[in-house]
PDB file of C-alpha atoms in Angstrom:
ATOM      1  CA  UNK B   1     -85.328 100.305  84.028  1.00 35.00           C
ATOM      2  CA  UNK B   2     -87.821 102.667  82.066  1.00 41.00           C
ATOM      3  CA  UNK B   3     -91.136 102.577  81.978  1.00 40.00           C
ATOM      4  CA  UNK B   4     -92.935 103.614  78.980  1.00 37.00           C
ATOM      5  CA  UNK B   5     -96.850 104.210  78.535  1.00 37.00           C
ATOM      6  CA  UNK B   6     -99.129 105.677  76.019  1.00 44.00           C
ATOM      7  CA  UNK B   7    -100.580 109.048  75.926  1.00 41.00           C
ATOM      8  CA  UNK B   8    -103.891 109.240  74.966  1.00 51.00           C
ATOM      9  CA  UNK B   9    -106.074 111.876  73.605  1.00 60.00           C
ATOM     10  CA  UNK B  10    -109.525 112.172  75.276  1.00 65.00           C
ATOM     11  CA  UNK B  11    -112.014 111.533  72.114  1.00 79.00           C
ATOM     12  CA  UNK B  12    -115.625 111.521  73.512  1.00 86.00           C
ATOM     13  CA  UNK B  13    -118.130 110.146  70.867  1.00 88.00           C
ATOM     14  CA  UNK B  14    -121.553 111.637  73.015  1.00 91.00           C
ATOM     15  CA  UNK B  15    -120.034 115.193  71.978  1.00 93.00           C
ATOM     16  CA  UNK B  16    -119.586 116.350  68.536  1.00 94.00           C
ATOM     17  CA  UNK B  17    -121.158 116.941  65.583  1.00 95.00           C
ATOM     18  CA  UNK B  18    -123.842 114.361  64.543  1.00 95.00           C
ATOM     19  CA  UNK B  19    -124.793 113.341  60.827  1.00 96.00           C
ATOM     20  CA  UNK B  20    -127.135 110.321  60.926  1.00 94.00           C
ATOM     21  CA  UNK B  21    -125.778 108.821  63.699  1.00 93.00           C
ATOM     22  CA  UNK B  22    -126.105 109.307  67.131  1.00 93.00           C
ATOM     23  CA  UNK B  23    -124.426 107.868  70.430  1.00 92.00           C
ATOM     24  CA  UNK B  24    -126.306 104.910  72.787  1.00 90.00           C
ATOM     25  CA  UNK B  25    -125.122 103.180  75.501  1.00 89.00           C
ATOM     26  CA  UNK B  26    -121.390 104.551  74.436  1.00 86.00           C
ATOM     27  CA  UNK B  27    -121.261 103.519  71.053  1.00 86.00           C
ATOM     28  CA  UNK B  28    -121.685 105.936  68.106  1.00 88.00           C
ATOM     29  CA  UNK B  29    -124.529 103.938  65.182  1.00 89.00           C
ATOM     30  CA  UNK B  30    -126.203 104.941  63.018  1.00 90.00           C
ATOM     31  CA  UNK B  31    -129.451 106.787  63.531  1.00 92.00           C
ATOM     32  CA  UNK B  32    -132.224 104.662  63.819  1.00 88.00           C
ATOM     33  CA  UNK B  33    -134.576 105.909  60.926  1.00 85.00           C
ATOM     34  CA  UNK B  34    -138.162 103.876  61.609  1.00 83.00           C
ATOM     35  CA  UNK B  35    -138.482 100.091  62.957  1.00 82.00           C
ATOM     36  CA  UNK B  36    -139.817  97.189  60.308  1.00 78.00           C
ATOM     37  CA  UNK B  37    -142.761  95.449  61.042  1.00 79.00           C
ATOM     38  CA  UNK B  38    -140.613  92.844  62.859  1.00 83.00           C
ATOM     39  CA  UNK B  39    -139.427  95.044  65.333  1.00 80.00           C
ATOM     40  CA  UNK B  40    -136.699  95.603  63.554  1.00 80.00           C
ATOM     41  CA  UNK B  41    -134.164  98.714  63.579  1.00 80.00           C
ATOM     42  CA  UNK B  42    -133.914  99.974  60.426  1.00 80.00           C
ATOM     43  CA  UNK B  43    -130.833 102.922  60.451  1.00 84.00           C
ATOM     44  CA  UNK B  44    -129.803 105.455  57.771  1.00 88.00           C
ATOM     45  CA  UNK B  45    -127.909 104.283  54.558  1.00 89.00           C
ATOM     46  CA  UNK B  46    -125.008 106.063  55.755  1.00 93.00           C
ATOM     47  CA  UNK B  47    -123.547 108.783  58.599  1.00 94.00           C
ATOM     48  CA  UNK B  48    -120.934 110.739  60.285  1.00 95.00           C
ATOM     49  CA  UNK B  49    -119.429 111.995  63.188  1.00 94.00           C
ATOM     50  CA  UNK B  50    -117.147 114.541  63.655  1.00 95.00           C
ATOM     51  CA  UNK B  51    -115.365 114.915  67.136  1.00 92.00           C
ATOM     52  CA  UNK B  52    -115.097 118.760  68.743  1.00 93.00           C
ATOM     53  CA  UNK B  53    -111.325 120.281  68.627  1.00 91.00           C
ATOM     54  CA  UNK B  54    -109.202 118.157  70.636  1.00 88.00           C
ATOM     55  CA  UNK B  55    -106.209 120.795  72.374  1.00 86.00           C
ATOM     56  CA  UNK B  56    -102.942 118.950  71.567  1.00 82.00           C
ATOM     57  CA  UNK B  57    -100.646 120.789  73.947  1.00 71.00           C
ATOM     58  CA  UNK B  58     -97.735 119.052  75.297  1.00 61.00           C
ATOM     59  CA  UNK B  59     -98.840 115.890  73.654  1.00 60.00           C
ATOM     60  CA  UNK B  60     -97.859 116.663  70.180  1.00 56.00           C
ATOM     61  CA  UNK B  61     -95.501 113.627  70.125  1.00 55.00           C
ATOM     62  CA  UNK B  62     -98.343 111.160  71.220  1.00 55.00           C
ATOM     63  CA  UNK B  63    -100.502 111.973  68.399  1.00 62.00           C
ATOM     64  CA  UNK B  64     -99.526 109.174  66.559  1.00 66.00           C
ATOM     65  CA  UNK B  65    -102.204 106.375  66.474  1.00 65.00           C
ATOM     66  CA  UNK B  66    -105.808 106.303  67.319  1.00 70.00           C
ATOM     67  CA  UNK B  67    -106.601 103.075  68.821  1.00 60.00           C
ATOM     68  CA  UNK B  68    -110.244 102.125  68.482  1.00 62.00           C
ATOM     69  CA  UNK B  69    -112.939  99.590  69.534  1.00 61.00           C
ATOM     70  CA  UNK B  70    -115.287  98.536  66.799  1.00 65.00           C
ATOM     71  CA  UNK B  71    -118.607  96.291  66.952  1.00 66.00           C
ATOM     72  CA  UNK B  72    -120.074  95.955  63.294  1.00 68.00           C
ATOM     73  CA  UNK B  73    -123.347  94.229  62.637  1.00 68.00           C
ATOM     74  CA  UNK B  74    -124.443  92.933  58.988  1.00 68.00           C
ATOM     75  CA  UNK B  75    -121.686  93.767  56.695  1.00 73.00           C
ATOM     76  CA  UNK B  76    -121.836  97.724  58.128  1.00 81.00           C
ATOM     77  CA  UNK B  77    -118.299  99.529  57.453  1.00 86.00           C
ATOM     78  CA  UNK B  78    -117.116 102.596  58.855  1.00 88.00           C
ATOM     79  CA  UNK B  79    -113.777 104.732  57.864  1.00 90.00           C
ATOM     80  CA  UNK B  80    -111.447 107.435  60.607  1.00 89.00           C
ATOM     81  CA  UNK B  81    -110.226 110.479  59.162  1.00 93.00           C
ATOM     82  CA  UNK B  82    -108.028 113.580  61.449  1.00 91.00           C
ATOM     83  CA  UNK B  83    -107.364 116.701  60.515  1.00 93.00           C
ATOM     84  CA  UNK B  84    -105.308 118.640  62.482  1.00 91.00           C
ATOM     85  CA  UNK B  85    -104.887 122.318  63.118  1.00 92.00           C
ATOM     86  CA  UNK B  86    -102.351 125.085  64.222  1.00 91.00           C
ATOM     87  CA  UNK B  87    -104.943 127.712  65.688  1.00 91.00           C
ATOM     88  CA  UNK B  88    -108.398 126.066  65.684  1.00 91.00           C
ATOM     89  CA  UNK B  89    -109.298 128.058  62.612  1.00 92.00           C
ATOM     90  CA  UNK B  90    -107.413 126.529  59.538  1.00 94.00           C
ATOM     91  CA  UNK B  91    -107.723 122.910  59.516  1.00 95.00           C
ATOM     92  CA  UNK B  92    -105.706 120.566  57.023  1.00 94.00           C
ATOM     93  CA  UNK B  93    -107.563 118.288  54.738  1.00 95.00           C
ATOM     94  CA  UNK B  94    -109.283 114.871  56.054  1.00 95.00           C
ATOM     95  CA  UNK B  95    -106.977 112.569  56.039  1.00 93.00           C
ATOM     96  CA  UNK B  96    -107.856 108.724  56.207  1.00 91.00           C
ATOM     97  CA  UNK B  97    -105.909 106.481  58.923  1.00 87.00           C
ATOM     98  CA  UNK B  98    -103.656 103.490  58.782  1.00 85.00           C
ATOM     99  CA  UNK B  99    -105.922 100.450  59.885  1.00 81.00           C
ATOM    100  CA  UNK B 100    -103.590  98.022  60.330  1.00 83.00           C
ATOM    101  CA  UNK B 101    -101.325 100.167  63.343  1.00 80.00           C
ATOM    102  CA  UNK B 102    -103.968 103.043  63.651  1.00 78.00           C
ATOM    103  CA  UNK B 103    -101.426 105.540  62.450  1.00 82.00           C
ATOM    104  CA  UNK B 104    -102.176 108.828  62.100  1.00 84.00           C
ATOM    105  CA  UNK B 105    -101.425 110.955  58.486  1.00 87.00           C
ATOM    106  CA  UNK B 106    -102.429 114.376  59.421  1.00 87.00           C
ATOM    107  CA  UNK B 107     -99.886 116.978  59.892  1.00 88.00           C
ATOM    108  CA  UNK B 108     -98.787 117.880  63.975  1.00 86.00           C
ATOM    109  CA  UNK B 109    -100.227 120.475  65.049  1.00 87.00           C
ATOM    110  CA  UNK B 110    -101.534 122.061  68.377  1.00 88.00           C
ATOM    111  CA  UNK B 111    -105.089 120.855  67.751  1.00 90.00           C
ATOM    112  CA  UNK B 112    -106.645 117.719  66.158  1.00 89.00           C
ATOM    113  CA  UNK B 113    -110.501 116.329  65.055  1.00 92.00           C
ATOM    114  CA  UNK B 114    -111.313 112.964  63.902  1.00 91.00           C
ATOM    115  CA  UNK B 115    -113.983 111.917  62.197  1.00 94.00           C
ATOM    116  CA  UNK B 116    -115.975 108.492  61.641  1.00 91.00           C
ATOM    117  CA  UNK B 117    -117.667 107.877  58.618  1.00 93.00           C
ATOM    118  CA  UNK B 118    -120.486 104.915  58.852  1.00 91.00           C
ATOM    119  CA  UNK B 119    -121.822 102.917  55.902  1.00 91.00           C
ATOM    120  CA  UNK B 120    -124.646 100.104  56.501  1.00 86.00           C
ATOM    121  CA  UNK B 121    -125.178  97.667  54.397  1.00 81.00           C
ATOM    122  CA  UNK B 122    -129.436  97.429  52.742  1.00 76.00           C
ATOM    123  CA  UNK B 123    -131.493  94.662  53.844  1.00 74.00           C
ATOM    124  CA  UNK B 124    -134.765  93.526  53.293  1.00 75.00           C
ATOM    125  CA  UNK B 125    -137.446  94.703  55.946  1.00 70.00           C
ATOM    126  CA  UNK B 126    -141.463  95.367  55.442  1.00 68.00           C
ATOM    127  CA  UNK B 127    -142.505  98.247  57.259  1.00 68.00           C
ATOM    128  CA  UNK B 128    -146.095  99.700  57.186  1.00 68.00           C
ATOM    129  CA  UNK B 129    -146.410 103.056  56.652  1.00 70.00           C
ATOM    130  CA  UNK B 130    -149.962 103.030  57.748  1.00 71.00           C
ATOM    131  CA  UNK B 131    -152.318 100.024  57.403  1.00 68.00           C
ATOM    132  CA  UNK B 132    -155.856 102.015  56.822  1.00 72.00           C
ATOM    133  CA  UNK B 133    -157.891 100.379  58.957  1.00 75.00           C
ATOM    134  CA  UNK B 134    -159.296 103.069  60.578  1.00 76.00           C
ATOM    135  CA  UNK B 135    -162.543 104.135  58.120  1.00 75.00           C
ATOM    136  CA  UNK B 136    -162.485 107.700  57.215  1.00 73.00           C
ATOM    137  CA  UNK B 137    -159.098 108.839  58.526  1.00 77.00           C
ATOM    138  CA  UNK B 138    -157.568 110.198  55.092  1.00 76.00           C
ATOM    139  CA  UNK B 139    -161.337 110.509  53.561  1.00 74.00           C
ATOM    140  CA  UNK B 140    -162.034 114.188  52.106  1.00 77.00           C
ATOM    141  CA  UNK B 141    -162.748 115.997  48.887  1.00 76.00           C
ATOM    142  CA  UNK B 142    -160.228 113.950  47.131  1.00 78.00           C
ATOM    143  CA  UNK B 143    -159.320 111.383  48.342  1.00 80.00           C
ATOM    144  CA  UNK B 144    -160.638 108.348  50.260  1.00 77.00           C
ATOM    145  CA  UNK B 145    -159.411 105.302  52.878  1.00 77.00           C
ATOM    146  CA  UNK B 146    -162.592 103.378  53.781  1.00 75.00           C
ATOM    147  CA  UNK B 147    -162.410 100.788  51.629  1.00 74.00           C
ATOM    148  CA  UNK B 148    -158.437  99.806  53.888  1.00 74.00           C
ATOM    149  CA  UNK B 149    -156.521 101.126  51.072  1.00 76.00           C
ATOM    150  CA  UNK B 150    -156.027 104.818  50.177  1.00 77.00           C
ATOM    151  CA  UNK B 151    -157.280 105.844  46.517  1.00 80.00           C
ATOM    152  CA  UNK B 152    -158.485 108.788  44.740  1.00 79.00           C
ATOM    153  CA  UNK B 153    -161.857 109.598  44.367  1.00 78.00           C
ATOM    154  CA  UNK B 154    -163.089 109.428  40.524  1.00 76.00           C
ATOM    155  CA  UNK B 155    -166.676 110.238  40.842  1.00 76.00           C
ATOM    156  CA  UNK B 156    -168.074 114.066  42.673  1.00 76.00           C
ATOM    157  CA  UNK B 157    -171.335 114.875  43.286  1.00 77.00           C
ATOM    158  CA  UNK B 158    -171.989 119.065  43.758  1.00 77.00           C
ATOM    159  CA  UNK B 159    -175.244 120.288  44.437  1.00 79.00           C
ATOM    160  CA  UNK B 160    -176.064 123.013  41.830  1.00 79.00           C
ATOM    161  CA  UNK B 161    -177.151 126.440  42.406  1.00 78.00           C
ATOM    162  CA  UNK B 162    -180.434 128.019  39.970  1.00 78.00           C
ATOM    163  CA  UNK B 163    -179.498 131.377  38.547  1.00 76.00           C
ATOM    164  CA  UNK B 164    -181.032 133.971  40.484  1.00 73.00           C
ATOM    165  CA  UNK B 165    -183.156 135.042  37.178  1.00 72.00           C
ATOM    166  CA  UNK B 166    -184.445 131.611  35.891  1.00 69.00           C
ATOM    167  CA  UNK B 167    -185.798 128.375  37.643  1.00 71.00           C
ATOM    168  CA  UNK B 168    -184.413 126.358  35.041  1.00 74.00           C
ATOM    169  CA  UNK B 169    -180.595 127.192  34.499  1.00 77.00           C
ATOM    170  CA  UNK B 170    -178.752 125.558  36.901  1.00 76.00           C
ATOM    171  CA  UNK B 171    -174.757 126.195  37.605  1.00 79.00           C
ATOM    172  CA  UNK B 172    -171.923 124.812  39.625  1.00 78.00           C
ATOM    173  CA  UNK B 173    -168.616 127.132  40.080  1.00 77.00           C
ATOM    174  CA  UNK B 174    -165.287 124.390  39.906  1.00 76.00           C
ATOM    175  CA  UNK B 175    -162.278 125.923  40.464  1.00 75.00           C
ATOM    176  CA  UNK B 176    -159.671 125.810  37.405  1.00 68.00           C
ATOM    177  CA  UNK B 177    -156.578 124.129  39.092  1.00 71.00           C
ATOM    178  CA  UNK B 178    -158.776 121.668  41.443  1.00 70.00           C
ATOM    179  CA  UNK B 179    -158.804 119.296  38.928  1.00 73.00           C
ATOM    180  CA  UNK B 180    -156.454 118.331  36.182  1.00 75.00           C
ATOM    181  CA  UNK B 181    -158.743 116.572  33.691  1.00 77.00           C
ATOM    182  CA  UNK B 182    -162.521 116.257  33.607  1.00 76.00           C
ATOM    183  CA  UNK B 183    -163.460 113.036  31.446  1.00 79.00           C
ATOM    184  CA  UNK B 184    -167.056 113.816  31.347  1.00 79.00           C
ATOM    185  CA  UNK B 185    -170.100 116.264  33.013  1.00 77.00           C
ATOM    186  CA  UNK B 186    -173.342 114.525  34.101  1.00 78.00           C
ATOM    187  CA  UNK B 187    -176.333 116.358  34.933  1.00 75.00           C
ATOM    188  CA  UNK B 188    -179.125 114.456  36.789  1.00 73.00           C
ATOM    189  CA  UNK B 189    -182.353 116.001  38.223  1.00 65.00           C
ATOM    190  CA  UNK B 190    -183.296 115.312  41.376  1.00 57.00           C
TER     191      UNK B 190
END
């Protein structure tokens, strides 16, 4: 009686080149980008990963299928490409697998990569940038938060100087690219 088994190559997702997604608790996700107000995770729009060179050898005949464990949440989809490679330095084109059997399309070669492509799907989520409650923290020369929301100041008050050779001309210096558009100039004594 024979006994057949499958081969299989070693594909480790916590190695490899990242794109938006990263690997926790041995699953490769999407990166998580910020968290809603909710507590919510809220990951990129879309990733990749792209494993190292995986050294074929003697197992040319076993790369075949890639068989694969897959957990999506909310509508996410995700695509596996190989390439494969003779000498580690010319790699064929990306080639997308059979889903139904896992088959692989690339060429056999002596060395192979896969790579996972990740797509979420967009949801709804509130998150708060920053809620301006604390007075003063974005207030300077331009720009003020004390009032809780952040706005631009319309109104400046300079102190001017007196010409050195009269006691009655009076002049403020205002840089030319501080301001885009001055609607109107009021002097007031004080």
């Amino acid at each position: 009686m024979a006994v057949t088994h499958e081969v299989g190559l070693p594909l480790d997702l916590s190695k490899g080149t990242f794109v938006d997604t990263e690997y926790v608790d041995g699953f490769l996700q999407l990166k998580v980008m910020k968290i809603s107000d909710k507590g919510n995770a809220i990951y990129a729009e879309s990733g990749h990963w792209e494993s190292e060179a995986i050294s074929i050898k003697d197992k040319i005949t076993a790369f075949k299928r890639i068989s694969k464990t897959s957990e999506l949440v909310n509508g996410a989809t995700y695509k596996i490409f190989t390439s494969s490679s003779e000498d580690r330095s010319v790699w064929s084109s990306w080639e997308e697998i059979d889903y139904i059997d896992g088959t692989i399309k690339s060429p056999k070669n002596n060395f192979a990569k896969v790579r996972i492509e990740i797509k979420s799907t967009m949801s709804d989520e509130i998150v708060t940038i920053d809620d301006f409650t604390v007075v003063g923290k974005y207030s300077n020369e331009f720009v003020n938060s004390d009032k809780g929301v952040l706005e631009l100041k319309r109104n400046y008050e300079y102190e001017m100087d007196t010409l050195s050779s009269s006691d009655s001309i009076y002049t403020k210096l205002i840089t030319r690219n501080t301001f885009n558009k001055i609607n109107k100039v009021r002097v007031s004594g004080g």
